[in-house]
Coordinates of N, CA and C and ligand atoms in Angstrom, one line a residue:
M1076 N 84.3 139.8 129.6 CA 84.3 141.2 129.1 C 85.7 141.8 129.1
V1077 N 86.4 141.6 130.2 CA 87.8 142.1 130.3 C 88.6 141.4 129.2
Q1078 N 88.4 140.0 129.2 CA 89.2 139.2 128.2 C 89.0 139.7 126.8
E1079 N 87.7 140.0 126.5 CA 87.4 140.5 125.2 C 88.2 141.8 124.8
V1080 N 88.2 142.7 125.8 CA 89.0 143.9 125.6 C 90.5 143.5 125.3
W1081 N 91.1 142.6 126.1 CA 92.5 142.2 126.0 C 92.7 141.7 124.5
L1082 N 91.8 140.9 124.1 CA 91.9 140.3 122.7 C 91.8 141.3 121.6
N1083 N 90.8 142.2 121.8 CA 90.7 143.3 120.8 C 91.9 144.2 120.7
V1084 N 92.4 144.5 121.9 CA 93.6 145.4 121.9 C 94.8 144.7 121.3
E1085 N 95.0 143.4 121.6 CA 96.1 142.6 121.0 C 96.0 142.6 119.5
S1086 N 94.8 142.4 119.0 CA 94.6 142.4 117.5 C 94.9 143.7 117.0
Y1087 N 94.5 144.8 117.7 CA 94.8 146.1 117.2 C 96.3 146.4 117.1
V1088 N 97.0 146.1 118.2 CA 98.4 146.5 118.2 C 99.2 145.5 117.2
T1089 N 98.7 144.3 117.1 CA 99.4 143.4 116.2 C 99.2 143.9 114.8
G1090 N 98.0 144.3 114.5 CA 97.7 144.8 113.1 C 98.5 146.0 112.8
R1091 N 98.8 146.9 113.8 CA 99.6 148.1 113.5 C 101.1 147.9 113.5
L1092 N 101.6 146.9 114.4 CA 103.0 146.9 114.7 C 103.7 145.6 114.4
V1093 N 102.9 144.5 114.1 CA 103.5 143.2 113.8 C 103.1 142.8 112.5
P1094 N 103.9 143.0 111.4 CA 103.5 142.7 110.1 C 103.1 141.2 109.9
A1095 N 102.1 140.9 109.1 CA 101.7 139.6 108.8 C 102.9 138.9 108.2
D1096 N 103.1 137.6 108.5 CA 104.3 136.9 108.0 C 103.9 135.4 107.9
D1097 N 104.1 134.9 106.6 CA 103.6 133.6 106.3 C 104.3 132.5 107.2
A1098 N 105.6 132.6 107.3 CA 106.4 131.6 108.0 C 106.0 131.6 109.5
L1099 N 105.8 132.7 110.1 CA 105.4 132.8 111.5 C 103.9 132.2 111.7
S1100 N 103.0 132.6 110.8 CA 101.6 132.1 110.9 C 101.6 130.6 110.7
S1101 N 102.4 130.2 109.8 CA 102.5 128.7 109.5 C 103.0 128.0 110.7
A1102 N 104.0 128.6 111.4 CA 104.6 127.9 112.5 C 103.5 127.7 113.6
V1103 N 102.6 128.6 113.8 CA 101.5 128.5 114.7 C 100.5 127.5 114.2
E1104 N 100.2 127.6 112.9 CA 99.1 126.7 112.4 C 99.6 125.2 112.4
T1105 N 100.8 124.9 112.0 CA 101.3 123.5 111.9 C 101.3 122.9 113.3
A1106 N 101.7 123.7 114.3 CA 101.7 123.2 115.6 C 100.3 122.8 116.1
L1107 N 99.4 123.7 115.8 CA 98.0 123.5 116.2 C 97.5 122.2 115.5
A1108 N 97.8 122.1 114.2 CA 97.3 121.0 113.4 C 97.9 119.7 113.9
A1109 N 99.1 119.8 114.5 CA 99.8 118.6 115.0 C 99.3 118.2 116.4
G1110 N 98.3 119.0 116.9 CA 97.7 118.7 118.2 C 98.6 119.2 119.4
M1111 N 99.5 120.1 119.1 CA 100.4 120.7 120.1 C 99.6 121.8 120.8
P1112 N 100.0 122.1 122.1 CA 99.3 123.1 122.8 C 99.6 124.5 122.3
A1113 N 98.6 125.4 122.3 CA 98.8 126.7 121.7 C 99.4 127.6 122.8
I1114 N 100.6 127.3 123.2 CA 101.3 128.1 124.3 C 102.5 128.8 123.8
E1115 N 102.6 129.0 122.5 CA 103.7 129.9 122.0 C 103.4 131.3 122.5
V1116 N 104.4 132.1 122.5 CA 104.2 133.5 122.9 C 103.3 134.2 121.9
S1117 N 102.7 135.3 122.3 CA 101.8 136.0 121.4 C 102.6 136.8 120.3
P1118 N 102.0 137.2 119.3 CA 102.8 138.0 118.3 C 103.5 139.2 118.8
P1119 N 102.9 140.1 119.6 CA 103.6 141.2 120.2 C 104.8 140.8 121.1
H1120 N 104.5 139.7 121.8 CA 105.6 139.2 122.7 C 106.8 138.6 121.9
G1121 N 106.4 137.9 120.8 CA 107.5 137.4 119.9 C 108.3 138.5 119.3
K1122 N 107.6 139.6 118.9 CA 108.4 140.7 118.4 C 109.2 141.4 119.5
L1123 N 108.7 141.4 120.7 CA 109.5 141.9 121.8 C 110.8 141.1 122.0
L1124 N 110.7 139.8 121.9 CA 111.9 139.0 122.0 C 112.9 139.3 120.9
H1125 N 112.3 139.5 119.7 CA 113.1 139.9 118.5 C 113.8 141.3 118.8
L1126 N 113.1 142.2 119.2 CA 113.6 143.6 119.5 C 114.7 143.5 120.6
L1127 N 114.5 142.7 121.6 CA 115.4 142.6 122.7 C 116.7 142.0 122.2
A1128 N 116.6 141.0 121.3 CA 117.8 140.3 120.8 C 118.6 141.3 119.9
R1129 N 117.9 142.1 119.2 CA 118.5 143.2 118.4 C 119.2 144.2 119.2
L1130 N 118.5 144.6 120.2 CA 119.0 145.7 121.2 C 120.3 145.1 121.8
R1131 N 120.3 143.9 122.1 CA 121.5 143.2 122.8 C 122.6 142.9 121.8
K1132 N 122.3 143.1 120.5 CA 123.2 142.6 119.4 C 123.6 141.2 119.6
A1133 N 122.7 140.4 119.9 CA 123.0 139.0 120.3 C 123.5 138.2 119.1
S1134 N 124.6 137.4 119.3 CA 125.0 136.5 118.3 C 124.9 135.1 118.8
Q1135 N 124.8 134.9 120.1 CA 124.6 133.5 120.7 C 123.4 133.6 121.6
I1136 N 122.3 132.9 121.2 CA 121.1 132.9 121.9 C 120.8 131.4 122.4
L1137 N 120.3 131.3 123.6 CA 119.8 130.0 124.1 C 118.4 130.1 124.4
E1138 N 117.6 129.1 123.9 CA 116.2 129.0 124.2 C 115.9 127.7 124.9
I1139 N 115.2 127.7 126.0 CA 114.8 126.4 126.6 C 113.3 126.2 126.5
G1140 N 112.9 125.3 125.6 CA 111.5 125.1 125.3 C 111.2 125.6 123.9
T1141 N 111.2 124.7 122.9 CA 111.0 125.1 121.5 C 109.6 125.1 121.0
L1142 N 108.8 124.1 121.4 CA 107.5 123.9 120.9 C 107.6 123.8 119.4
G1143 N 106.8 124.6 118.6 CA 106.8 124.5 117.2 C 107.8 125.5 116.6
G1144 N 108.6 126.2 117.4 CA 109.6 127.1 116.9 C 109.2 128.5 116.6
Y1145 N 108.0 128.9 117.1 CA 107.5 130.2 116.8 C 108.5 131.3 117.4
S1146 N 108.7 131.2 118.7 CA 109.6 132.2 119.3 C 111.1 132.1 118.8
T1147 N 111.5 130.8 118.5 CA 112.8 130.6 117.9 C 113.0 131.4 116.6
I1148 N 112.0 131.4 115.8 CA 112.1 132.1 114.5 C 112.2 133.6 114.7
W1149 N 111.4 134.1 115.6 CA 111.5 135.5 116.0 C 112.9 135.9 116.4
M1150 N 113.5 135.1 117.2 CA 114.8 135.5 117.7 C 115.9 135.2 116.7
A1151 N 115.7 134.1 115.9 CA 116.7 133.8 114.9 C 116.8 134.9 113.9
R1152 N 115.7 135.6 113.6 CA 115.7 136.7 112.6 C 116.4 137.9 113.2
A1153 N 116.7 137.9 114.5 CA 117.3 139.1 115.1 C 118.8 138.9 115.3
L1154 N 119.3 137.7 115.0 CA 120.7 137.3 115.3 C 121.7 138.2 114.5
A1155 N 122.8 138.6 115.2 CA 123.8 139.3 114.5 C 124.5 138.4 113.5
P1156 N 125.1 138.9 112.5 CA 125.7 138.1 111.4 C 126.7 137.0 112.0
G1157 N 126.5 135.8 111.5 CA 127.4 134.7 112.1 C 126.9 134.1 113.3
G1158 N 125.7 134.6 113.8 CA 125.2 134.1 115.1 C 124.4 132.8 115.0
R1159 N 124.0 132.2 116.1 CA 123.2 131.0 116.1 C 122.3 131.1 117.4
I1160 N 121.2 130.3 117.2 CA 120.3 130.1 118.4 C 120.3 128.6 118.7
V1161 N 120.6 128.3 119.9 CA 120.4 126.9 120.3 C 119.1 126.8 121.1
T1162 N 118.3 125.8 120.6 CA 116.9 125.7 121.3 C 116.8 124.3 121.8
L1163 N 116.3 124.1 123.0 CA 116.2 122.8 123.6 C 114.7 122.3 123.7
E1164 N 114.5 121.1 123.3 CA 113.1 120.5 123.3 C 113.2 119.0 123.6
K1165 N 112.3 118.6 124.5 CA 112.3 117.2 124.9 C 111.4 116.3 124.1
E1166 N 110.4 116.9 123.4 CA 109.4 116.1 122.7 C 109.8 116.0 121.2
P1167 N 110.0 114.7 120.8 CA 110.5 114.5 119.4 C 109.5 115.1 118.4
R1168 N 108.2 115.0 118.7 CA 107.2 115.4 117.8 C 107.2 117.0 117.6
H1169 N 107.4 117.6 118.8 CA 107.6 119.1 118.7 C 108.8 119.5 117.9
A1170 N 109.9 118.8 118.1 CA 111.1 119.1 117.4 C 111.0 118.9 115.9
E1171 N 110.2 117.9 115.5 CA 110.0 117.6 114.1 C 109.2 118.7 113.5
V1172 N 108.1 119.1 114.1 CA 107.3 120.3 113.6 C 108.2 121.5 113.6
A1173 N 109.0 121.7 114.6 CA 109.8 123.0 114.7 C 110.8 123.0 113.5
R1174 N 111.4 121.8 113.2 CA 112.4 121.8 112.2 C 111.8 122.1 110.8
A1175 N 110.6 121.6 110.6 CA 109.9 122.0 109.3 C 109.6 123.5 109.3
N1176 N 109.3 124.0 110.4 CA 109.0 125.5 110.5 C 110.2 126.3 110.3
F1177 N 111.4 125.8 110.7 CA 112.6 126.6 110.5 C 113.0 126.6 109.0
E1178 N 112.7 125.4 108.4 CA 113.0 125.3 106.9 C 112.1 126.4 106.2
K1179 N 110.9 126.4 106.5 CA 109.9 127.3 105.8 C 110.3 128.7 106.1
A1180 N 110.8 129.0 107.3 CA 111.2 130.4 107.6 C 112.6 130.8 107.0
G1181 N 113.3 129.7 106.5 CA 114.6 130.0 106.0 C 115.7 130.3 107.1
V1182 N 115.4 129.7 108.3 CA 116.4 130.0 109.4 C 117.1 128.7 109.8
S1183 N 116.9 127.6 109.1 CA 117.5 126.3 109.6 C 119.0 126.4 109.9
A1184 N 119.7 127.2 109.1 CA 121.2 127.2 109.2 C 121.6 128.0 110.5
L1185 N 120.6 128.8 111.0 CA 120.9 129.6 112.2 C 120.5 128.9 113.5
V1186 N 119.7 127.8 113.4 CA 119.1 127.1 114.5 C 119.8 125.8 114.8
D1187 N 120.2 125.6 116.1 CA 120.8 124.4 116.5 C 119.8 123.8 117.5
L1188 N 118.9 122.9 117.1 CA 117.9 122.3 117.9 C 118.4 121.1 118.6
R1189 N 118.4 121.0 119.9 CA 118.9 119.8 120.6 C 117.7 119.1 121.2
L1190 N 117.5 117.9 120.8 CA 116.4 117.1 121.3 C 116.8 116.4 122.6
G1191 N 116.1 116.6 123.6 CA 116.4 115.9 124.9 C 115.8 116.7 126.1
V1192 N 115.9 116.1 127.2 CA 115.5 116.8 128.4 C 116.5 117.9 128.8
A1193 N 116.1 119.1 129.0 CA 117.0 120.3 129.1 C 118.0 120.1 130.1
L1194 N 117.7 119.5 131.3 CA 118.6 119.3 132.4 C 119.8 118.4 132.0
E1195 N 119.5 117.6 130.9 CA 120.6 116.7 130.4 C 121.4 117.4 129.3
T1196 N 120.8 118.2 128.5 CA 121.4 118.9 127.4 C 122.3 120.1 128.0
L1197 N 121.8 120.8 129.0 CA 122.5 122.0 129.5 C 124.0 121.7 129.9
P1198 N 124.2 120.6 130.7 CA 125.6 120.3 131.1 C 126.5 120.1 129.8
K1199 N 125.9 119.4 128.8 CA 126.7 119.2 127.6 C 127.0 120.5 126.9
L1200 N 126.1 121.4 126.8 CA 126.4 122.7 126.2 C 127.5 123.4 127.0
A1201 N 127.4 123.4 128.3 CA 128.4 124.0 129.1 C 129.7 123.4 128.9
A1202 N 129.8 122.1 128.8 CA 131.0 121.4 128.5 C 131.6 121.7 127.2
E1203 N 130.8 122.1 126.2 CA 131.3 122.6 124.9 C 131.8 124.0 125.0
G1204 N 131.7 124.6 126.1 CA 132.2 126.0 126.3 C 131.2 127.0 125.7
A1205 N 130.0 126.7 125.6 CA 129.0 127.6 125.0 C 128.8 128.8 126.0
A1206 N 128.7 130.0 125.4 CA 128.4 131.2 126.1 C 127.3 132.0 125.4
F1207 N 126.4 132.6 126.1 CA 125.2 133.2 125.4 C 125.1 134.7 125.8
D1208 N 124.6 135.4 124.8 CA 124.3 136.9 125.0 C 122.8 137.1 125.5
M1209 N 122.0 136.1 125.2 CA 120.6 136.1 125.6 C 120.1 134.7 125.8
V1210 N 119.3 134.6 126.8 CA 118.7 133.3 127.2 C 117.2 133.4 127.4
F1211 N 116.4 132.6 126.7 CA 114.9 132.7 126.9 C 114.5 131.4 127.5
I1212 N 114.0 131.4 128.8 CA 113.6 130.3 129.5 C 112.1 130.1 129.4
D1213 N 111.7 129.0 128.8 CA 110.2 128.9 128.5 C 109.8 127.4 128.4
A1214 N 110.3 126.6 129.4 CA 109.9 125.2 129.3 C 109.1 124.8 130.5
D1215 N 109.5 123.7 131.2 CA 108.7 123.2 132.4 C 109.1 124.2 133.5
K1216 N 108.0 124.8 134.1 CA 108.2 125.9 135.1 C 108.8 125.3 136.4
E1217 N 108.6 124.0 136.7 CA 109.1 123.4 137.9 C 110.7 123.5 138.0
N1218 N 111.3 123.6 136.8 CA 112.8 123.6 136.8 C 113.4 125.0 136.5
N1219 N 112.5 126.0 136.6 CA 113.0 127.4 136.3 C 114.3 127.8 137.1
A1220 N 114.3 127.4 138.4 CA 115.5 127.9 139.1 C 116.8 127.2 138.7
S1221 N 116.6 125.9 138.3 CA 117.8 125.2 137.8 C 118.2 125.8 136.4
Y1222 N 117.2 126.1 135.6 CA 117.5 126.7 134.3 C 118.3 128.1 134.5
L1223 N 117.9 128.8 135.5 CA 118.5 130.1 135.7 C 120.0 129.8 136.1
D1224 N 120.3 128.8 136.9 CA 121.6 128.4 137.3 C 122.5 128.1 136.0
W1225 N 121.9 127.3 135.2 CA 122.7 127.0 133.9 C 122.8 128.2 133.0
A1226 N 121.8 129.0 133.0 CA 121.9 130.2 132.1 C 123.1 131.1 132.7
L1227 N 123.2 131.2 134.0 CA 124.2 132.0 134.6 C 125.6 131.4 134.3
R1228 N 125.7 130.1 134.4 CA 127.0 129.5 134.1 C 127.5 129.7 132.7
M1229 N 126.5 129.9 131.8 CA 126.9 130.1 130.3 C 126.6 131.6 129.9
S1230 N 126.7 132.5 130.9 CA 126.5 133.9 130.6 C 127.8 134.6 130.6
R1231 N 127.7 135.8 129.9 CA 128.8 136.7 129.9 C 128.3 138.0 130.7
A1232 N 129.1 139.0 130.9 CA 128.6 140.2 131.4 C 127.6 140.8 130.5
E1233 N 126.5 141.3 131.0 CA 125.5 141.9 130.1 C 124.6 140.9 129.4
T1234 N 124.7 139.6 129.7 CA 123.8 138.6 129.1 C 122.4 138.9 129.6
L1235 N 121.4 138.9 128.6 CA 120.0 139.2 128.9 C 119.3 137.9 129.2
I1236 N 118.6 137.8 130.3 CA 117.9 136.5 130.6 C 116.4 136.9 130.6
V1237 N 115.6 136.2 129.8 CA 114.2 136.4 129.8 C 113.5 135.1 130.2
V1238 N 112.5 135.2 131.1 CA 111.8 134.1 131.5 C 110.3 134.3 131.3
D1239 N 109.6 133.3 130.6 CA 108.2 133.5 130.3 C 107.3 132.9 131.4
N1240 N 106.1 133.3 131.4 CA 105.1 132.7 132.3 C 105.4 132.9 133.8
V1241 N 105.7 134.0 134.2 CA 106.1 134.3 135.6 C 105.1 134.9 136.5
I1242 N 103.8 135.0 135.9 CA 102.7 135.6 136.7 C 101.6 134.5 136.9
R1243 N 101.3 133.7 135.9 CA 100.4 132.6 136.1 C 99.1 133.0 136.7
D1244 N 98.4 133.9 136.0 CA 97.0 134.3 136.5 C 97.1 134.9 138.0
G1245 N 98.3 135.3 138.4 CA 98.4 135.9 139.7 C 98.8 134.8 140.8
A1246 N 98.8 133.6 140.4 CA 99.1 132.5 141.4 C 100.4 132.7 142.0
V1247 N 101.3 133.4 141.3 CA 102.7 133.5 141.8 C 102.8 134.3 143.1
A1248 N 101.8 135.1 143.3 CA 101.8 135.9 144.5 C 101.2 135.2 145.7
D1249 N 100.7 134.0 145.5 CA 100.0 133.3 146.6 C 101.0 132.3 147.2
P1250 N 101.4 132.6 148.4 CA 102.4 131.7 149.1 C 101.8 130.3 149.3
N1251 N 100.5 130.1 149.3 CA 99.9 128.8 149.5 C 99.5 128.1 148.3
T1252 N 99.9 128.6 147.1 CA 99.5 128.0 145.9 C 99.9 126.5 145.8
T1253 N 99.0 125.7 145.3 CA 99.4 124.2 145.2 C 99.8 123.9 143.8
D1254 N 99.7 124.9 142.9 CA 100.1 124.6 141.5 C 101.6 124.5 141.4
P1255 N 102.1 123.3 141.1 CA 103.6 123.0 141.0 C 104.3 124.0 140.1
R1256 N 103.6 124.4 139.1 CA 104.3 125.4 138.1 C 104.5 126.7 138.8
A1257 N 103.4 127.2 139.5 CA 103.5 128.5 140.2 C 104.6 128.3 141.3
Q1258 N 104.6 127.2 142.0 CA 105.6 127.0 143.0 C 107.0 127.1 142.4
G1259 N 107.2 126.5 141.2 CA 108.5 126.6 140.5 C 108.8 128.0 140.1
V1260 N 107.9 128.8 139.7 CA 108.1 130.2 139.4 C 108.5 131.0 140.7
R1261 N 107.8 130.6 141.8 CA 108.2 131.3 143.1 C 109.6 131.0 143.5
R1262 N 110.0 129.7 143.3 CA 111.5 129.4 143.6 C 112.4 130.3 142.7
L1263 N 112.0 130.5 141.5 CA 112.8 131.4 140.7 C 112.9 132.8 141.3
Y1264 N 111.8 133.4 141.7 CA 111.8 134.7 142.3 C 112.7 134.7 143.6
D1265 N 112.6 133.6 144.4 CA 113.4 133.5 145.6 C 114.9 133.5 145.2
A1266 N 115.2 132.8 144.1 CA 116.6 132.8 143.7 C 117.1 134.2 143.2
L1267 N 116.2 134.9 142.6 CA 116.5 136.2 142.1 C 116.6 137.3 143.1
K1268 N 115.9 137.0 144.3 CA 115.9 138.1 145.3 C 117.3 138.3 145.8
D1269 N 117.7 139.5 145.8 CA 119.0 140.0 146.2 C 120.1 139.2 145.5
H1270 N 119.9 138.7 144.3 CA 120.9 137.9 143.6 C 122.2 138.8 143.4
P1271 N 123.3 138.2 143.7 CA 124.5 139.0 143.5 C 124.9 139.3 142.1
R1272 N 124.4 138.5 141.1 CA 124.9 138.7 139.8 C 123.8 139.1 138.8
I1273 N 122.6 139.2 139.2 CA 121.5 139.6 138.2 C 120.7 140.7 138.7
D1274 N 120.4 141.7 137.8 CA 119.5 142.8 138.1 C 118.2 142.4 137.3
A1275 N 117.1 142.3 137.9 CA 115.9 141.8 137.2 C 114.6 142.6 137.6
T1276 N 113.7 142.4 136.7 CA 112.3 143.0 137.0 C 111.3 142.0 136.3
A1277 N 110.0 142.2 136.7 CA 109.0 141.4 136.1 C 107.9 142.3 135.6
I1278 N 107.3 142.0 134.5 CA 106.2 142.8 133.9 C 105.0 141.9 133.7
Q1279 N 103.8 142.3 134.1 CA 102.6 141.5 133.9 C 102.0 141.8 132.5
T1280 N 101.5 140.8 131.9 CA 100.9 140.9 130.5 C 99.5 140.3 130.4
V1281 N 98.7 140.9 129.5 CA 97.4 140.3 129.3 C 97.2 140.2 127.7
G1282 N 96.3 139.3 127.3 CA 96.1 139.2 125.9 C 95.7 137.8 125.5
S1283 N 96.1 137.3 124.3 CA 95.6 136.0 123.8 C 96.1 134.9 124.7
K1284 N 97.1 135.1 125.5 CA 97.7 134.1 126.3 C 97.2 134.3 127.8
G1285 N 96.1 135.0 128.0 CA 95.6 135.2 129.3 C 96.4 136.2 130.1
Y1286 N 96.4 136.0 131.4 CA 97.1 136.9 132.3 C 98.3 136.3 132.8
D1287 N 99.5 136.8 132.3 CA 100.8 136.2 132.7 C 101.8 137.3 132.7
G1288 N 103.1 136.9 132.4 CA 104.1 138.0 132.4 C 105.5 137.4 132.2
L1289 N 106.4 138.3 132.1 CA 107.8 137.9 131.9 C 108.8 138.6 132.8
I1290 N 109.9 137.9 133.1 CA 111.0 138.5 133.8 C 112.1 138.8 132.8
L1291 N 112.7 140.0 133.1 CA 113.9 140.4 132.3 C 115.0 140.6 133.3
G1292 N 116.1 140.0 133.0 CA 117.3 140.2 133.9 C 118.6 140.4 133.1
I1293 N 119.5 141.2 133.7 CA 120.8 141.4 133.1 C 121.8 140.9 134.0
V1294 N 122.8 140.1 133.5 CA 123.8 139.5 134.3 C 124.9 140.6 134.4
K1295 N 125.3 140.8 135.7 CA 126.4 141.7 136.0 C 127.8 141.0 135.6
E1296 N 128.9 141.8 135.7 CA 130.2 141.2 135.4 C 130.4 140.0 136.3
A1297 N 131.1 139.0 135.8 CA 131.4 137.8 136.6 C 132.2 138.1 137.8
Ligands
SAH657 N1 109.1 129.0 123.4 C1 107.9 128.5 122.6 C2 107.0 127.8 123.6 C3 107.6 126.7 124.4 S1 106.3 125.7 125.2 C4 107.3 129.6 121.9 O1 107.0 130.6 122.6 O2 107.0 129.5 120.7 C5 107.3 124.7 126.2 C6 108.1 123.6 125.5 O3 109.0 123.1 126.4 C7 107.2 122.5 125.1 O4 107.4 122.2 123.7 C8 107.7 121.3 125.9 O5 107.7 120.1 125.3 C9 109.1 121.7 126.2 N2 109.7 121.2 127.5 C10 109.0 120.9 128.6 N3 109.8 120.4 129.5 C11 111.0 120.3 129.0 C12 112.3 119.8 129.4 N4 112.4 119.3 130.6 N5 113.3 119.8 128.5 C13 113.1 120.3 127.3 N6 112.0 120.8 126.8 C14 110.9 120.8 127.6
DHB658 C1 102.5 126.7 129.7 C2 103.8 126.8 129.2 C3 104.2 128.0 128.5 O1 105.4 128.1 128.1 C4 103.2 128.9 128.3 O2 103.6 130.1 127.6 C5 101.9 128.8 128.8 C6 101.6 127.7 129.5 C7 102.1 125.5 130.4 O3 103.0 124.6 130.6 O4 101.0 125.4 130.9
MG659 MG1 105.8 130.2 127.7

């Protein structure tokens, strides 16, 4: 019953606030058709990422976890002129579907997709001297705390860090949780507690992706 209300409300707000878009719908459908999990952000959440990137006037964005490129397209469309989004994906099949979706959305020139395990790609990016205005962490939750470290190393003052899936049906508040993903998210909260360089908050969300949430953090001056 509650879930039905969540879905109805999500459809309602999406219908009012998130215009139908062929390239975005196609990104979701092609991923589904390829047998990939339907774990992309919801339409209102995708638009939130877009609005945050615009608010931040981001020209360099890093995404960890591409899947079919749905969230990537939302953020690519928010890039300041001359900007780029680097997105990291370890599954070749996901990367292939994502690349086709970037073509269809007309954002291929803005997207730098790096195939590989993120913990191997991140040191390379840092060695290139990459620095980002916004980072979206949305891959394997077990490595969230390490991803935060790398994000910080490639941050400037005021870099916005967004982390997906930080509530996990409430499992995150259970100190005895045996879910390794929830444990990974808890290590992230531990890292953020009294962090000297990041001001953060978390917001719970409900809708087509169940009961979950996101963390928003801003990096203070180095
Ligand atoms: N951001 C996407 C959803 C990402 S789902 C969207 O909202 O549209 C998580 C993705 O992270 C999956 O495609 C998965 O293959 C990828 N992933 C998981 N572990 C990874 C790792 N260690 N390195 C890189 N990518 C990883
Ligand atoms: C999972 C990953 C995600 O990024 C998400 O949004 C939902 C679920 C998962 O690995 O289960
Ligand atoms: Mg996610």
